[in-house]
């Protein structure tokens, strides 16, 4: 069964990695603003333009199809990220790779400096690992309420991914990095927990979500990551925005 799923995952990955012909960028964020706003350890959520991006967004009902971690700037002053790429595995990529994509910055709140460095190092140490294509198939099965497989094989559906430590996918790589320092993403209260009020995690006994169950949107939904919007971090003044006159907008729409 593992061999079948690996072959299926590889074929599916090759097909889904093909880019779409149309992609609309809504972000007004410049590359310079992104460079200035990001700090080492920040996460960059990406709305990709490949077929697999479309599939992930559909399955997770989210805008975000990819997540990577900002590492810092190299000797040339260019920022770079660590990520699990479908075709190349875990690699360092220039930040400019996502210059034409819709993105969002997620920042772990109150992460201590030693833990931030340890999180970065955990991800960097995985550079060179292969992409876990079997996890693509398993994630699809996990998201289906009634997997269409014979009963005798359903126990195997509890195993997400290949289980091979030399493999990774984008969201599990990041989840493992933060879980290595016990930083919460979306934890669950443990069964039998007697906390007085929901959400009071400082007194509750928590159970971590398995790293292979994470998707990019979980970092957006997490209550422990701040959403950073560079356009309003500085001296934002909406009065300075230059708007197109309404009659010009109507004329352009009529032309379409």
PDB file of C-alpha atoms in Angstrom:
ATOM      1  CA  UNK A   1       0.000   0.000   0.000  1.00  0.00           C
ATOM      2  CA  UNK A   2       2.810   2.451   0.847  1.00  0.00           C
ATOM      3  CA  UNK A   3       4.393   1.865  -2.565  1.00  0.00           C
ATOM      4  CA  UNK A   4       1.073   2.510  -4.316  1.00  0.00           C
ATOM      5  CA  UNK A   5       0.471   5.728  -2.408  1.00  0.00           C
ATOM      6  CA  UNK A   6       4.021   6.927  -3.063  1.00  0.00           C
ATOM      7  CA  UNK A   7       3.668   6.363  -6.794  1.00  0.00           C
ATOM      8  CA  UNK A   8       0.235   7.970  -6.810  1.00  0.00           C
ATOM      9  CA  UNK A   9       1.553  10.930  -4.789  1.00  0.00           C
ATOM     10  CA  UNK A  10       4.464  11.441  -7.180  1.00  0.00           C
ATOM     11  CA  UNK A  11       2.267  11.394 -10.269  1.00  0.00           C
ATOM     12  CA  UNK A  12      -0.250  13.680  -8.600  1.00  0.00           C
ATOM     13  CA  UNK A  13       2.530  16.081  -7.538  1.00  0.00           C
ATOM     14  CA  UNK A  14       3.920  16.331 -11.075  1.00  0.00           C
ATOM     15  CA  UNK A  15       0.502  17.163 -12.447  1.00  0.00           C
ATOM     16  CA  UNK A  16      -0.459  19.630  -9.719  1.00  0.00           C
ATOM     17  CA  UNK A  17       2.846  21.513  -9.826  1.00  0.00           C
ATOM     18  CA  UNK A  18       1.968  22.930 -13.259  1.00  0.00           C
ATOM     19  CA  UNK A  19       1.145  26.663 -13.078  1.00  0.00           C
ATOM     20  CA  UNK A  20      -2.231  28.108 -13.940  1.00  0.00           C
ATOM     21  CA  UNK A  21      -2.569  30.433 -16.909  1.00  0.00           C
ATOM     22  CA  UNK A  22      -4.384  33.156 -14.959  1.00  0.00           C
ATOM     23  CA  UNK A  23      -3.499  34.661 -11.595  1.00  0.00           C
ATOM     24  CA  UNK A  24      -4.816  37.884 -10.078  1.00  0.00           C
ATOM     25  CA  UNK A  25      -2.670  39.773  -7.594  1.00  0.00           C
ATOM     26  CA  UNK A  26      -4.660  41.852  -5.128  1.00  0.00           C
ATOM     27  CA  UNK A  27      -1.850  42.853  -2.779  1.00  0.00           C
ATOM     28  CA  UNK A  28      -0.573  46.430  -2.998  1.00  0.00           C
ATOM     29  CA  UNK A  29       2.479  45.516  -0.926  1.00  0.00           C
ATOM     30  CA  UNK A  30       5.806  46.360  -2.545  1.00  0.00           C
ATOM     31  CA  UNK A  31       8.881  44.148  -2.303  1.00  0.00           C
ATOM     32  CA  UNK A  32      10.646  46.879  -0.321  1.00  0.00           C
ATOM     33  CA  UNK A  33       7.812  46.982   2.241  1.00  0.00           C
ATOM     34  CA  UNK A  34       7.935  43.214   2.578  1.00  0.00           C
ATOM     35  CA  UNK A  35      11.719  43.284   3.080  1.00  0.00           C
ATOM     36  CA  UNK A  36      11.450  45.963   5.765  1.00  0.00           C
ATOM     37  CA  UNK A  37       8.562  44.323   7.635  1.00  0.00           C
ATOM     38  CA  UNK A  38       9.810  40.738   7.899  1.00  0.00           C
ATOM     39  CA  UNK A  39      11.854  39.559  10.875  1.00  0.00           C
ATOM     40  CA  UNK A  40      13.738  36.260  11.147  1.00  0.00           C
ATOM     41  CA  UNK A  41      11.277  33.608  12.322  1.00  0.00           C
ATOM     42  CA  UNK A  42       8.254  35.263  10.692  1.00  0.00           C
ATOM     43  CA  UNK A  43       6.056  33.130   8.476  1.00  0.00           C
ATOM     44  CA  UNK A  44       5.047  34.099   4.971  1.00  0.00           C
ATOM     45  CA  UNK A  45       1.736  32.686   3.777  1.00  0.00           C
ATOM     46  CA  UNK A  46       1.436  32.536   0.002  1.00  0.00           C
ATOM     47  CA  UNK A  47      -1.477  32.229  -2.372  1.00  0.00           C
ATOM     48  CA  UNK A  48       0.250  30.211  -5.074  1.00  0.00           C
ATOM     49  CA  UNK A  49      -0.640  29.941  -8.751  1.00  0.00           C
ATOM     50  CA  UNK A  50      -0.028  26.258  -9.453  1.00  0.00           C
ATOM     51  CA  UNK A  51      -2.563  23.479  -9.737  1.00  0.00           C
ATOM     52  CA  UNK A  52      -1.567  22.100  -6.366  1.00  0.00           C
ATOM     53  CA  UNK A  53      -2.134  25.556  -4.893  1.00  0.00           C
ATOM     54  CA  UNK A  54      -5.658  25.524  -6.274  1.00  0.00           C
ATOM     55  CA  UNK A  55      -6.240  22.045  -4.835  1.00  0.00           C
ATOM     56  CA  UNK A  56      -4.935  22.972  -1.380  1.00  0.00           C
ATOM     57  CA  UNK A  57      -7.041  26.130  -1.294  1.00  0.00           C
ATOM     58  CA  UNK A  58     -10.116  24.130  -2.287  1.00  0.00           C
ATOM     59  CA  UNK A  59      -9.524  21.334   0.224  1.00  0.00           C
ATOM     60  CA  UNK A  60      -8.747  23.671   3.120  1.00  0.00           C
ATOM     61  CA  UNK A  61     -11.282  26.351   2.152  1.00  0.00           C
ATOM     62  CA  UNK A  62      -8.565  28.975   2.487  1.00  0.00           C
ATOM     63  CA  UNK A  63      -6.739  31.608   0.463  1.00  0.00           C
ATOM     64  CA  UNK A  64      -3.337  30.254   1.482  1.00  0.00           C
ATOM     65  CA  UNK A  65      -1.703  27.306  -0.239  1.00  0.00           C
ATOM     66  CA  UNK A  66       1.909  27.582   0.970  1.00  0.00           C
ATOM     67  CA  UNK A  67       3.860  28.658   4.041  1.00  0.00           C
ATOM     68  CA  UNK A  68       7.562  29.365   4.448  1.00  0.00           C
ATOM     69  CA  UNK A  69       9.792  30.869   7.156  1.00  0.00           C
ATOM     70  CA  UNK A  70      11.783  34.048   6.727  1.00  0.00           C
ATOM     71  CA  UNK A  71      15.399  33.430   7.717  1.00  0.00           C
ATOM     72  CA  UNK A  72      16.973  36.843   7.184  1.00  0.00           C
ATOM     73  CA  UNK A  73      19.157  38.613   4.654  1.00  0.00           C
ATOM     74  CA  UNK A  74      22.232  37.210   2.981  1.00  0.00           C
ATOM     75  CA  UNK A  75      25.545  38.907   2.307  1.00  0.00           C
ATOM     76  CA  UNK A  76      24.041  40.523  -0.794  1.00  0.00           C
ATOM     77  CA  UNK A  77      21.291  42.106   1.296  1.00  0.00           C
ATOM     78  CA  UNK A  78      18.590  39.976  -0.294  1.00  0.00           C
ATOM     79  CA  UNK A  79      16.079  38.307   2.011  1.00  0.00           C
ATOM     80  CA  UNK A  80      15.508  34.563   1.817  1.00  0.00           C
ATOM     81  CA  UNK A  81      13.170  31.931   3.221  1.00  0.00           C
ATOM     82  CA  UNK A  82      13.370  28.248   4.105  1.00  0.00           C
ATOM     83  CA  UNK A  83      10.584  26.160   2.600  1.00  0.00           C
ATOM     84  CA  UNK A  84       9.543  22.702   1.452  1.00  0.00           C
ATOM     85  CA  UNK A  85       9.130  22.932  -2.308  1.00  0.00           C
ATOM     86  CA  UNK A  86       7.133  20.296  -4.168  1.00  0.00           C
ATOM     87  CA  UNK A  87       9.765  19.753  -6.827  1.00  0.00           C
ATOM     88  CA  UNK A  88      13.019  20.464  -4.972  1.00  0.00           C
ATOM     89  CA  UNK A  89      12.341  19.480  -1.364  1.00  0.00           C
ATOM     90  CA  UNK A  90      13.487  21.648   1.565  1.00  0.00           C
ATOM     91  CA  UNK A  91      15.448  24.560   0.154  1.00  0.00           C
ATOM     92  CA  UNK A  92      16.411  28.181   0.738  1.00  0.00           C
ATOM     93  CA  UNK A  93      14.677  30.512  -1.698  1.00  0.00           C
ATOM     94  CA  UNK A  94      15.017  34.244  -2.351  1.00  0.00           C
ATOM     95  CA  UNK A  95      12.179  36.302  -0.950  1.00  0.00           C
ATOM     96  CA  UNK A  96      11.696  37.789  -4.407  1.00  0.00           C
ATOM     97  CA  UNK A  97      10.328  34.419  -5.532  1.00  0.00           C
ATOM     98  CA  UNK A  98       6.947  35.530  -4.163  1.00  0.00           C
ATOM     99  CA  UNK A  99       7.121  39.161  -5.283  1.00  0.00           C
ATOM    100  CA  UNK A 100       4.133  38.730  -7.606  1.00  0.00           C
ATOM    101  CA  UNK A 101       2.013  36.637  -5.245  1.00  0.00           C
ATOM    102  CA  UNK A 102      -0.600  37.527  -2.676  1.00  0.00           C
ATOM    103  CA  UNK A 103       1.046  37.074   0.713  1.00  0.00           C
ATOM    104  CA  UNK A 104       0.485  37.524   4.452  1.00  0.00           C
ATOM    105  CA  UNK A 105       2.986  37.846   7.290  1.00  0.00           C
ATOM    106  CA  UNK A 106       2.348  35.835  10.472  1.00  0.00           C
ATOM    107  CA  UNK A 107       4.549  36.550  13.498  1.00  0.00           C
ATOM    108  CA  UNK A 108       4.805  34.338  16.613  1.00  0.00           C
ATOM    109  CA  UNK A 109       3.950  36.462  19.644  1.00  0.00           C
ATOM    110  CA  UNK A 110       6.350  36.684  22.610  1.00  0.00           C
ATOM    111  CA  UNK A 111       8.620  33.961  21.255  1.00  0.00           C
ATOM    112  CA  UNK A 112      11.836  34.202  23.260  1.00  0.00           C
ATOM    113  CA  UNK A 113      15.083  34.903  21.438  1.00  0.00           C
ATOM    114  CA  UNK A 114      16.622  31.479  22.248  1.00  0.00           C
ATOM    115  CA  UNK A 115      13.468  29.721  21.046  1.00  0.00           C
ATOM    116  CA  UNK A 116      13.299  31.866  17.913  1.00  0.00           C
ATOM    117  CA  UNK A 117      16.864  30.893  17.033  1.00  0.00           C
ATOM    118  CA  UNK A 118      16.144  27.239  17.816  1.00  0.00           C
ATOM    119  CA  UNK A 119      13.056  27.309  15.589  1.00  0.00           C
ATOM    120  CA  UNK A 120      15.041  28.778  12.720  1.00  0.00           C
ATOM    121  CA  UNK A 121      17.838  26.274  13.196  1.00  0.00           C
ATOM    122  CA  UNK A 122      15.406  23.355  13.249  1.00  0.00           C
ATOM    123  CA  UNK A 123      14.066  24.365   9.835  1.00  0.00           C
ATOM    124  CA  UNK A 124      17.507  25.100   8.392  1.00  0.00           C
ATOM    125  CA  UNK A 125      18.817  21.731   9.571  1.00  0.00           C
ATOM    126  CA  UNK A 126      16.190  20.057   7.352  1.00  0.00           C
ATOM    127  CA  UNK A 127      17.550  21.664   4.186  1.00  0.00           C
ATOM    128  CA  UNK A 128      18.001  19.022   1.523  1.00  0.00           C
ATOM    129  CA  UNK A 129      15.159  16.767   2.652  1.00  0.00           C
ATOM    130  CA  UNK A 130      12.802  15.524  -0.016  1.00  0.00           C
ATOM    131  CA  UNK A 131       9.171  16.606  -0.337  1.00  0.00           C
ATOM    132  CA  UNK A 132       6.772  14.043   1.104  1.00  0.00           C
ATOM    133  CA  UNK A 133       4.501  13.459  -1.891  1.00  0.00           C
ATOM    134  CA  UNK A 134       2.614  10.713  -0.066  1.00  0.00           C
ATOM    135  CA  UNK A 135       1.372  13.329   2.359  1.00  0.00           C
ATOM    136  CA  UNK A 136      -0.531  14.979  -0.484  1.00  0.00           C
ATOM    137  CA  UNK A 137      -2.620  11.855  -0.962  1.00  0.00           C
ATOM    138  CA  UNK A 138      -2.985  11.280   2.771  1.00  0.00           C
ATOM    139  CA  UNK A 139      -4.024  14.866   3.421  1.00  0.00           C
ATOM    140  CA  UNK A 140      -6.760  14.561   0.819  1.00  0.00           C
ATOM    141  CA  UNK A 141      -7.996  11.381   2.497  1.00  0.00           C
ATOM    142  CA  UNK A 142      -7.859  13.038   5.920  1.00  0.00           C
ATOM    143  CA  UNK A 143     -10.063  15.887   4.704  1.00  0.00           C
ATOM    144  CA  UNK A 144     -12.702  13.509   3.323  1.00  0.00           C
ATOM    145  CA  UNK A 145     -15.384  12.580   5.914  1.00  0.00           C
ATOM    146  CA  UNK A 146     -15.924   9.098   4.422  1.00  0.00           C
ATOM    147  CA  UNK A 147     -12.798   7.816   2.645  1.00  0.00           C
ATOM    148  CA  UNK A 148     -13.859   5.656  -0.343  1.00  0.00           C
ATOM    149  CA  UNK A 149     -11.680   2.623   0.472  1.00  0.00           C
ATOM    150  CA  UNK A 150     -12.391  -0.943   1.606  1.00  0.00           C
ATOM    151  CA  UNK A 151     -12.881  -1.446   5.342  1.00  0.00           C
ATOM    152  CA  UNK A 152      -9.750  -3.601   5.721  1.00  0.00           C
ATOM    153  CA  UNK A 153      -7.568  -0.680   4.590  1.00  0.00           C
ATOM    154  CA  UNK A 154      -9.131   2.086   6.689  1.00  0.00           C
ATOM    155  CA  UNK A 155      -6.753   1.623   9.613  1.00  0.00           C
ATOM    156  CA  UNK A 156      -3.919   2.667   7.317  1.00  0.00           C
ATOM    157  CA  UNK A 157      -5.674   6.008   6.756  1.00  0.00           C
ATOM    158  CA  UNK A 158      -4.675   7.047  10.282  1.00  0.00           C
ATOM    159  CA  UNK A 159      -1.063   7.265   9.089  1.00  0.00           C
ATOM    160  CA  UNK A 160      -0.464  10.631   7.456  1.00  0.00           C
ATOM    161  CA  UNK A 161       2.563  10.967   5.240  1.00  0.00           C
ATOM    162  CA  UNK A 162       5.240   8.412   4.627  1.00  0.00           C
ATOM    163  CA  UNK A 163       6.660   8.616   8.142  1.00  0.00           C
ATOM    164  CA  UNK A 164      10.086   8.961   6.562  1.00  0.00           C
ATOM    165  CA  UNK A 165      12.194  11.468   8.556  1.00  0.00           C
ATOM    166  CA  UNK A 166      14.018  12.447   5.345  1.00  0.00           C
ATOM    167  CA  UNK A 167      10.817  13.918   3.889  1.00  0.00           C
ATOM    168  CA  UNK A 168       8.700  16.998   4.641  1.00  0.00           C
ATOM    169  CA  UNK A 169       5.925  19.246   3.285  1.00  0.00           C
ATOM    170  CA  UNK A 170       5.623  23.001   3.728  1.00  0.00           C
ATOM    171  CA  UNK A 171       3.188  23.169   6.658  1.00  0.00           C
ATOM    172  CA  UNK A 172       4.567  20.169   8.555  1.00  0.00           C
ATOM    173  CA  UNK A 173       8.111  21.518   8.340  1.00  0.00           C
ATOM    174  CA  UNK A 174       6.993  24.777   9.957  1.00  0.00           C
ATOM    175  CA  UNK A 175       4.753  23.035  12.496  1.00  0.00           C
ATOM    176  CA  UNK A 176       7.577  20.741  13.603  1.00  0.00           C
ATOM    177  CA  UNK A 177       9.926  23.706  13.964  1.00  0.00           C
ATOM    178  CA  UNK A 178       7.576  25.506  16.360  1.00  0.00           C
ATOM    179  CA  UNK A 179       6.546  22.351  18.193  1.00  0.00           C
ATOM    180  CA  UNK A 180      10.245  21.649  18.820  1.00  0.00           C
ATOM    181  CA  UNK A 181      10.252  24.604  21.262  1.00  0.00           C
ATOM    182  CA  UNK A 182       6.678  23.880  22.443  1.00  0.00           C
ATOM    183  CA  UNK A 183       5.251  27.022  20.863  1.00  0.00           C
ATOM    184  CA  UNK A 184       1.461  26.574  20.358  1.00  0.00           C
ATOM    185  CA  UNK A 185      -0.177  26.794  16.962  1.00  0.00           C
ATOM    186  CA  UNK A 186      -3.685  25.373  17.348  1.00  0.00           C
ATOM    187  CA  UNK A 187      -3.603  23.072  20.385  1.00  0.00           C
ATOM    188  CA  UNK A 188      -6.557  21.172  21.818  1.00  0.00           C
ATOM    189  CA  UNK A 189      -7.557  20.792  25.437  1.00  0.00           C
ATOM    190  CA  UNK A 190      -6.721  17.300  26.610  1.00  0.00           C
ATOM    191  CA  UNK A 191      -9.606  14.901  27.337  1.00  0.00           C
ATOM    192  CA  UNK A 192     -10.830  15.208  30.895  1.00  0.00           C
ATOM    193  CA  UNK A 193      -9.367  18.671  31.326  1.00  0.00           C
ATOM    194  CA  UNK A 194     -11.137  20.581  34.099  1.00  0.00           C
ATOM    195  CA  UNK A 195     -10.335  24.177  33.132  1.00  0.00           C
ATOM    196  CA  UNK A 196     -12.976  26.641  34.283  1.00  0.00           C
ATOM    197  CA  UNK A 197     -13.303  28.621  31.074  1.00  0.00           C
ATOM    198  CA  UNK A 198     -12.645  27.732  27.414  1.00  0.00           C
ATOM    199  CA  UNK A 199      -9.586  29.402  25.975  1.00  0.00           C
ATOM    200  CA  UNK A 200      -7.728  29.874  29.260  1.00  0.00           C
ATOM    201  CA  UNK A 201      -4.764  27.924  27.998  1.00  0.00           C
ATOM    202  CA  UNK A 202      -2.415  29.182  30.672  1.00  0.00           C
ATOM    203  CA  UNK A 203      -4.167  26.882  33.169  1.00  0.00           C
ATOM    204  CA  UNK A 204      -5.442  24.188  30.810  1.00  0.00           C
ATOM    205  CA  UNK A 205      -3.770  20.891  29.983  1.00  0.00           C
ATOM    206  CA  UNK A 206      -3.152  21.007  26.243  1.00  0.00           C
ATOM    207  CA  UNK A 207      -2.711  18.318  23.637  1.00  0.00           C
ATOM    208  CA  UNK A 208      -0.720  19.318  20.542  1.00  0.00           C
ATOM    209  CA  UNK A 209      -2.173  18.715  17.111  1.00  0.00           C
ATOM    210  CA  UNK A 210      -0.117  16.215  15.139  1.00  0.00           C
ATOM    211  CA  UNK A 211       2.302  18.078  12.869  1.00  0.00           C
ATOM    212  CA  UNK A 212       1.178  16.167   9.776  1.00  0.00           C
ATOM    213  CA  UNK A 213      -2.382  17.497  10.155  1.00  0.00           C
ATOM    214  CA  UNK A 214      -1.418  21.145   9.701  1.00  0.00           C
ATOM    215  CA  UNK A 215      -2.223  23.170   6.601  1.00  0.00           C
ATOM    216  CA  UNK A 216      -1.024  26.702   5.736  1.00  0.00           C
ATOM    217  CA  UNK A 217      -4.249  28.337   6.904  1.00  0.00           C
ATOM    218  CA  UNK A 218      -3.727  27.071  10.475  1.00  0.00           C
ATOM    219  CA  UNK A 219      -1.001  29.660  11.001  1.00  0.00           C
ATOM    220  CA  UNK A 220      -3.418  32.364   9.869  1.00  0.00           C
ATOM    221  CA  UNK A 221      -6.144  31.091  12.211  1.00  0.00           C
ATOM    222  CA  UNK A 222      -3.838  30.525  15.164  1.00  0.00           C
ATOM    223  CA  UNK A 223      -4.496  32.887  18.113  1.00  0.00           C
ATOM    224  CA  UNK A 224      -0.751  32.894  18.857  1.00  0.00           C
ATOM    225  CA  UNK A 225       0.457  34.451  15.583  1.00  0.00           C
ATOM    226  CA  UNK A 226       0.109  38.163  14.882  1.00  0.00           C
ATOM    227  CA  UNK A 227      -0.956  39.253  11.402  1.00  0.00           C
ATOM    228  CA  UNK A 228       1.519  41.922  10.285  1.00  0.00           C
ATOM    229  CA  UNK A 229       0.378  44.429   7.665  1.00  0.00           C
ATOM    230  CA  UNK A 230       3.299  46.624   6.585  1.00  0.00           C
ATOM    231  CA  UNK A 231       1.095  49.266   4.985  1.00  0.00           C
ATOM    232  CA  UNK A 232      -0.328  50.241   8.393  1.00  0.00           C
ATOM    233  CA  UNK A 233       2.780  49.653  10.516  1.00  0.00           C
ATOM    234  CA  UNK A 234       4.258  53.040   9.589  1.00  0.00           C
ATOM    235  CA  UNK A 235       2.699  56.468   9.176  1.00  0.00           C
ATOM    236  CA  UNK A 236      -0.416  55.316   7.348  1.00  0.00           C
ATOM    237  CA  UNK A 237      -2.693  58.156   6.299  1.00  0.00           C
ATOM    238  CA  UNK A 238      -5.657  57.207   4.156  1.00  0.00           C
ATOM    239  CA  UNK A 239      -6.082  60.883   3.246  1.00  0.00           C
ATOM    240  CA  UNK A 240      -2.969  60.626   1.078  1.00  0.00           C
ATOM    241  CA  UNK A 241      -4.401  57.918  -1.172  1.00  0.00           C
ATOM    242  CA  UNK A 242      -5.048  59.099  -4.726  1.00  0.00           C
ATOM    243  CA  UNK A 243      -8.346  57.688  -6.002  1.00  0.00           C
ATOM    244  CA  UNK A 244      -9.496  57.335  -9.583  1.00  0.00           C
ATOM    245  CA  UNK A 245     -12.536  59.498 -10.298  1.00  0.00           C
ATOM    246  CA  UNK A 246     -15.826  57.526 -10.229  1.00  0.00           C
ATOM    247  CA  UNK A 247     -16.680  58.427 -13.829  1.00  0.00           C
ATOM    248  CA  UNK A 248     -13.356  56.952 -14.978  1.00  0.00           C
ATOM    249  CA  UNK A 249     -14.124  53.682 -13.197  1.00  0.00           C
ATOM    250  CA  UNK A 250     -17.537  53.472 -14.804  1.00  0.00           C
ATOM    251  CA  UNK A 251     -16.065  54.204 -18.229  1.00  0.00           C
ATOM    252  CA  UNK A 252     -13.440  51.461 -17.813  1.00  0.00           C
ATOM    253  CA  UNK A 253     -16.084  48.935 -16.692  1.00  0.00           C
ATOM    254  CA  UNK A 254     -18.244  49.763 -19.708  1.00  0.00           C
ATOM    255  CA  UNK A 255     -15.255  49.170 -21.988  1.00  0.00           C
ATOM    256  CA  UNK A 256     -14.909  45.651 -20.578  1.00  0.00           C
TER     257      UNK A 256
END
